[in-house]
PDB file of C-alpha atoms in Angstrom:
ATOM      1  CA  UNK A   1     -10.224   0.460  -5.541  1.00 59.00           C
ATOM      2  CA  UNK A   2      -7.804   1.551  -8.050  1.00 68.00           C
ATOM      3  CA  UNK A   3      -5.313  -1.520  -7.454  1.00 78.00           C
ATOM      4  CA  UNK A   4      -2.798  -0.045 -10.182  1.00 83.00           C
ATOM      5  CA  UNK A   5      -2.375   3.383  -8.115  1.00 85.00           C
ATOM      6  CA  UNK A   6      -2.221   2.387  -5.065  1.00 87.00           C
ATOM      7  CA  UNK A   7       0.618  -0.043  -5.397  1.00 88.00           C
ATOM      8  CA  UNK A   8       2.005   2.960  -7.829  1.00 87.00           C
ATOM      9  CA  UNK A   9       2.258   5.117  -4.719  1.00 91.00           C
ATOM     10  CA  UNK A  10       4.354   2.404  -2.994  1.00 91.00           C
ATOM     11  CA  UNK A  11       6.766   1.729  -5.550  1.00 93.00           C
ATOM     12  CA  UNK A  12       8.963   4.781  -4.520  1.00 96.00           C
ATOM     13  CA  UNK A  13      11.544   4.215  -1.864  1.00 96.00           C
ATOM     14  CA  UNK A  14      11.032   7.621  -0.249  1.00 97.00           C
ATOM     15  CA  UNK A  15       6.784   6.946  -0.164  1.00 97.00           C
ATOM     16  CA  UNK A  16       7.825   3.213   1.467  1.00 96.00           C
ATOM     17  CA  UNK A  17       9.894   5.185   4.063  1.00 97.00           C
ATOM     18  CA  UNK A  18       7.223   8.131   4.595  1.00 97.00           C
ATOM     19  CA  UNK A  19       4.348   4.960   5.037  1.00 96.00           C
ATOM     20  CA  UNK A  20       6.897   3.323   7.311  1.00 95.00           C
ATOM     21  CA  UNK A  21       7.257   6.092   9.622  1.00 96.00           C
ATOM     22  CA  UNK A  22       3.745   6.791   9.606  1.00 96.00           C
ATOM     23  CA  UNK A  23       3.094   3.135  10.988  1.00 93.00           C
ATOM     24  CA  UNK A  24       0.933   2.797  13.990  1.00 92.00           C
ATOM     25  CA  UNK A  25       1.216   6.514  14.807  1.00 96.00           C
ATOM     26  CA  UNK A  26       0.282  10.195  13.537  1.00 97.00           C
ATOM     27  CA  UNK A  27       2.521  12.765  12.384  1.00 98.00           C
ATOM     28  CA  UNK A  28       2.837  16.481  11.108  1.00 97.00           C
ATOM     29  CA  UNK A  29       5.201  17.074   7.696  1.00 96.00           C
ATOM     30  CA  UNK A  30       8.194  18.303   9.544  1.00 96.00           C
ATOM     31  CA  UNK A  31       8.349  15.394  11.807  1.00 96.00           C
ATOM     32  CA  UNK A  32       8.199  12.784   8.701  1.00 97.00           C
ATOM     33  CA  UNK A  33      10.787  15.436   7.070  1.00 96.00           C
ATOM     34  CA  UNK A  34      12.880  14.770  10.204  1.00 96.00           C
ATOM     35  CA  UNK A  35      13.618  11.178   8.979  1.00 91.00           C
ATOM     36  CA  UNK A  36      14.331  11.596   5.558  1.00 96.00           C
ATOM     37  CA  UNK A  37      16.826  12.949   3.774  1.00 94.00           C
ATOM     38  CA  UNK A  38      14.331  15.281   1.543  1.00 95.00           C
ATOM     39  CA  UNK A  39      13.082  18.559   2.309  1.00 95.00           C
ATOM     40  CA  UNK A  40       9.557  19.011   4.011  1.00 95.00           C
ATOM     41  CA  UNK A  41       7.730  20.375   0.132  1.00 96.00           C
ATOM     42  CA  UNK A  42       9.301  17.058  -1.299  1.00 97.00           C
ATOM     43  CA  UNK A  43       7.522  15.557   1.810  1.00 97.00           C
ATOM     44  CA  UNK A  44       4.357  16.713   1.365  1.00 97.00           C
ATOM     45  CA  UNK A  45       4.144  16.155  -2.742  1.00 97.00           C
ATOM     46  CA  UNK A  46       4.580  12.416  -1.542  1.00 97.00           C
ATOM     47  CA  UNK A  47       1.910  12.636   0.907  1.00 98.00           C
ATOM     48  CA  UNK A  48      -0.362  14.139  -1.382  1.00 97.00           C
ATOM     49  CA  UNK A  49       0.394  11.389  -4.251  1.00 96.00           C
ATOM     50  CA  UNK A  50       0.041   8.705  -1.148  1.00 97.00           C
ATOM     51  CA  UNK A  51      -3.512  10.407   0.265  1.00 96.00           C
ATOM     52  CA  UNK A  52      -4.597  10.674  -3.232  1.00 95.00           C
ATOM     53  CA  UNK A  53      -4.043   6.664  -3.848  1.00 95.00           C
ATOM     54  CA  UNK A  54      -5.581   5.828  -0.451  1.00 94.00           C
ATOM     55  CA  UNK A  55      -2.353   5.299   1.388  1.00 95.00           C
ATOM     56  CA  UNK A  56      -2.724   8.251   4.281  1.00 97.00           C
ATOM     57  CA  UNK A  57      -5.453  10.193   5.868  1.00 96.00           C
ATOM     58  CA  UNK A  58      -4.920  13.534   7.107  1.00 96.00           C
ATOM     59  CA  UNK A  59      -6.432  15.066  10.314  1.00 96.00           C
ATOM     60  CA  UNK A  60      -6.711  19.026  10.459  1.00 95.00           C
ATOM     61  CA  UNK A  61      -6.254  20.219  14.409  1.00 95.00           C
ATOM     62  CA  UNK A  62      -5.495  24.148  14.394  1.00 94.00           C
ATOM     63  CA  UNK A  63      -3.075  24.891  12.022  1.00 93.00           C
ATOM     64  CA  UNK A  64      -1.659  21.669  12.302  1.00 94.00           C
ATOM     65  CA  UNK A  65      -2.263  18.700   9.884  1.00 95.00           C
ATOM     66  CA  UNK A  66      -1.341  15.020  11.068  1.00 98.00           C
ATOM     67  CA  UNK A  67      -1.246  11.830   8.511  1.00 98.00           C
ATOM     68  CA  UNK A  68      -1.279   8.416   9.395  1.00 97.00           C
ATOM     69  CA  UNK A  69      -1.925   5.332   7.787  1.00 95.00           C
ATOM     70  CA  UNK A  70      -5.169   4.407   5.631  1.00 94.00           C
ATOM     71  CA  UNK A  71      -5.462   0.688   6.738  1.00 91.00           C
ATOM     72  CA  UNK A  72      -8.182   0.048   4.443  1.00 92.00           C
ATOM     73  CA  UNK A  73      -5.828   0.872   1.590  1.00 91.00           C
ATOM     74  CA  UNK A  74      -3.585  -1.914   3.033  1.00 87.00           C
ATOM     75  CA  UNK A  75      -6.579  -4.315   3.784  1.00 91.00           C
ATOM     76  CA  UNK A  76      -8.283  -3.898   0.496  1.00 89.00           C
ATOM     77  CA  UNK A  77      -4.731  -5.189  -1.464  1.00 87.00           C
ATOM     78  CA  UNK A  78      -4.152  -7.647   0.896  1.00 88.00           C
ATOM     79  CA  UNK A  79      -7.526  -9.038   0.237  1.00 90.00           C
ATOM     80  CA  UNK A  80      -7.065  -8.409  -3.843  1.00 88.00           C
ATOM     81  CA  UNK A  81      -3.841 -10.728  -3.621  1.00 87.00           C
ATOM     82  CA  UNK A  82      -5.213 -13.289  -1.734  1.00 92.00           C
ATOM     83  CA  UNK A  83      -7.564 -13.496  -4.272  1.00 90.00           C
ATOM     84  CA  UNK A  84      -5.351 -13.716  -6.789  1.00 89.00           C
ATOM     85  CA  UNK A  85      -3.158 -16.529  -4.630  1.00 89.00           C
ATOM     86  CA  UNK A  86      -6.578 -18.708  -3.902  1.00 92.00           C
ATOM     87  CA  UNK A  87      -7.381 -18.597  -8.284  1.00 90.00           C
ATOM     88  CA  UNK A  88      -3.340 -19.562  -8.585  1.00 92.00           C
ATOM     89  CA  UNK A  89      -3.893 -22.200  -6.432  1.00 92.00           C
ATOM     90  CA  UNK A  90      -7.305 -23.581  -7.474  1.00 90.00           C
ATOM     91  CA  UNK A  91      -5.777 -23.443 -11.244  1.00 90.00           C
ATOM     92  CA  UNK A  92      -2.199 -25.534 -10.089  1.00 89.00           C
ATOM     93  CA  UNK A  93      -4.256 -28.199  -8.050  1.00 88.00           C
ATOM     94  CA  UNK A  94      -6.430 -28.629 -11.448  1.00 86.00           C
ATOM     95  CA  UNK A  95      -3.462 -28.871 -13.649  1.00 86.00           C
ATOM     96  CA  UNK A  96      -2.076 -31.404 -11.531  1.00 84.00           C
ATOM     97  CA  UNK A  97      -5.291 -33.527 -10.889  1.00 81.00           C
ATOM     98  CA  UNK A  98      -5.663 -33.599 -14.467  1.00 75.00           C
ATOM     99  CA  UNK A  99      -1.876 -34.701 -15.361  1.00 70.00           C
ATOM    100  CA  UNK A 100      -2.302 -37.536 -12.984  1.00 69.00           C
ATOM    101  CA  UNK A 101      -5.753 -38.520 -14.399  1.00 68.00           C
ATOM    102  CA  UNK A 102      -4.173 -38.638 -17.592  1.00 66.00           C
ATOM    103  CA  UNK A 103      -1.448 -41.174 -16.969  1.00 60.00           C
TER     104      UNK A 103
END
């Protein structure tokens, strides 16, 4: 996974509010556009950066097209942190077992 664009797509305020809305439910560009103060083609540019980082699926019924959330997106980073937070850890409980060793 391409860590760096995927919390990229998150950094904007108006992607945080589209993934917010999205959360635990599906829904069509003029119903996210309903809860934002942008216009439904802004909408959709941020979906497309947010499907193309992983962020949002998109379901094609008719001429309709829903998004929700990608929670493997979500899952994947939570995962890469924790990572990250176990080596952190693992690399403060050495420091300190070898300061007290030392004195």
């Amino acid at each position: 996974m391409a860590y760096e664009n995927a919390l990229l797509a998150v950094a904007d305020p108006t992607r945080q509010k589209i993934l917010a809305a999205l959360a635990g439910r599906r829904l069509t560009v003029g119903d996210i556009a309903a809860g934002l103060p942008v216009s439904r083609p802004a909408v959709s540019q941020h979906l497309k950066l947010l499907k193309d980082a992983g962020w949002v699926a998109e379901a094609r019924e008719g001429t309709r097209h829903y998004f929700s959330v990608n929670p493997a997106t979500a899952l994947a980073l939570r995962n890469h942190f924790e990572t990250m937070w176990q080596h952190a850890m693992r690399a403060y409980a050495e420091h300190v077992g070898h300061r007290k060793t030392r004195r």
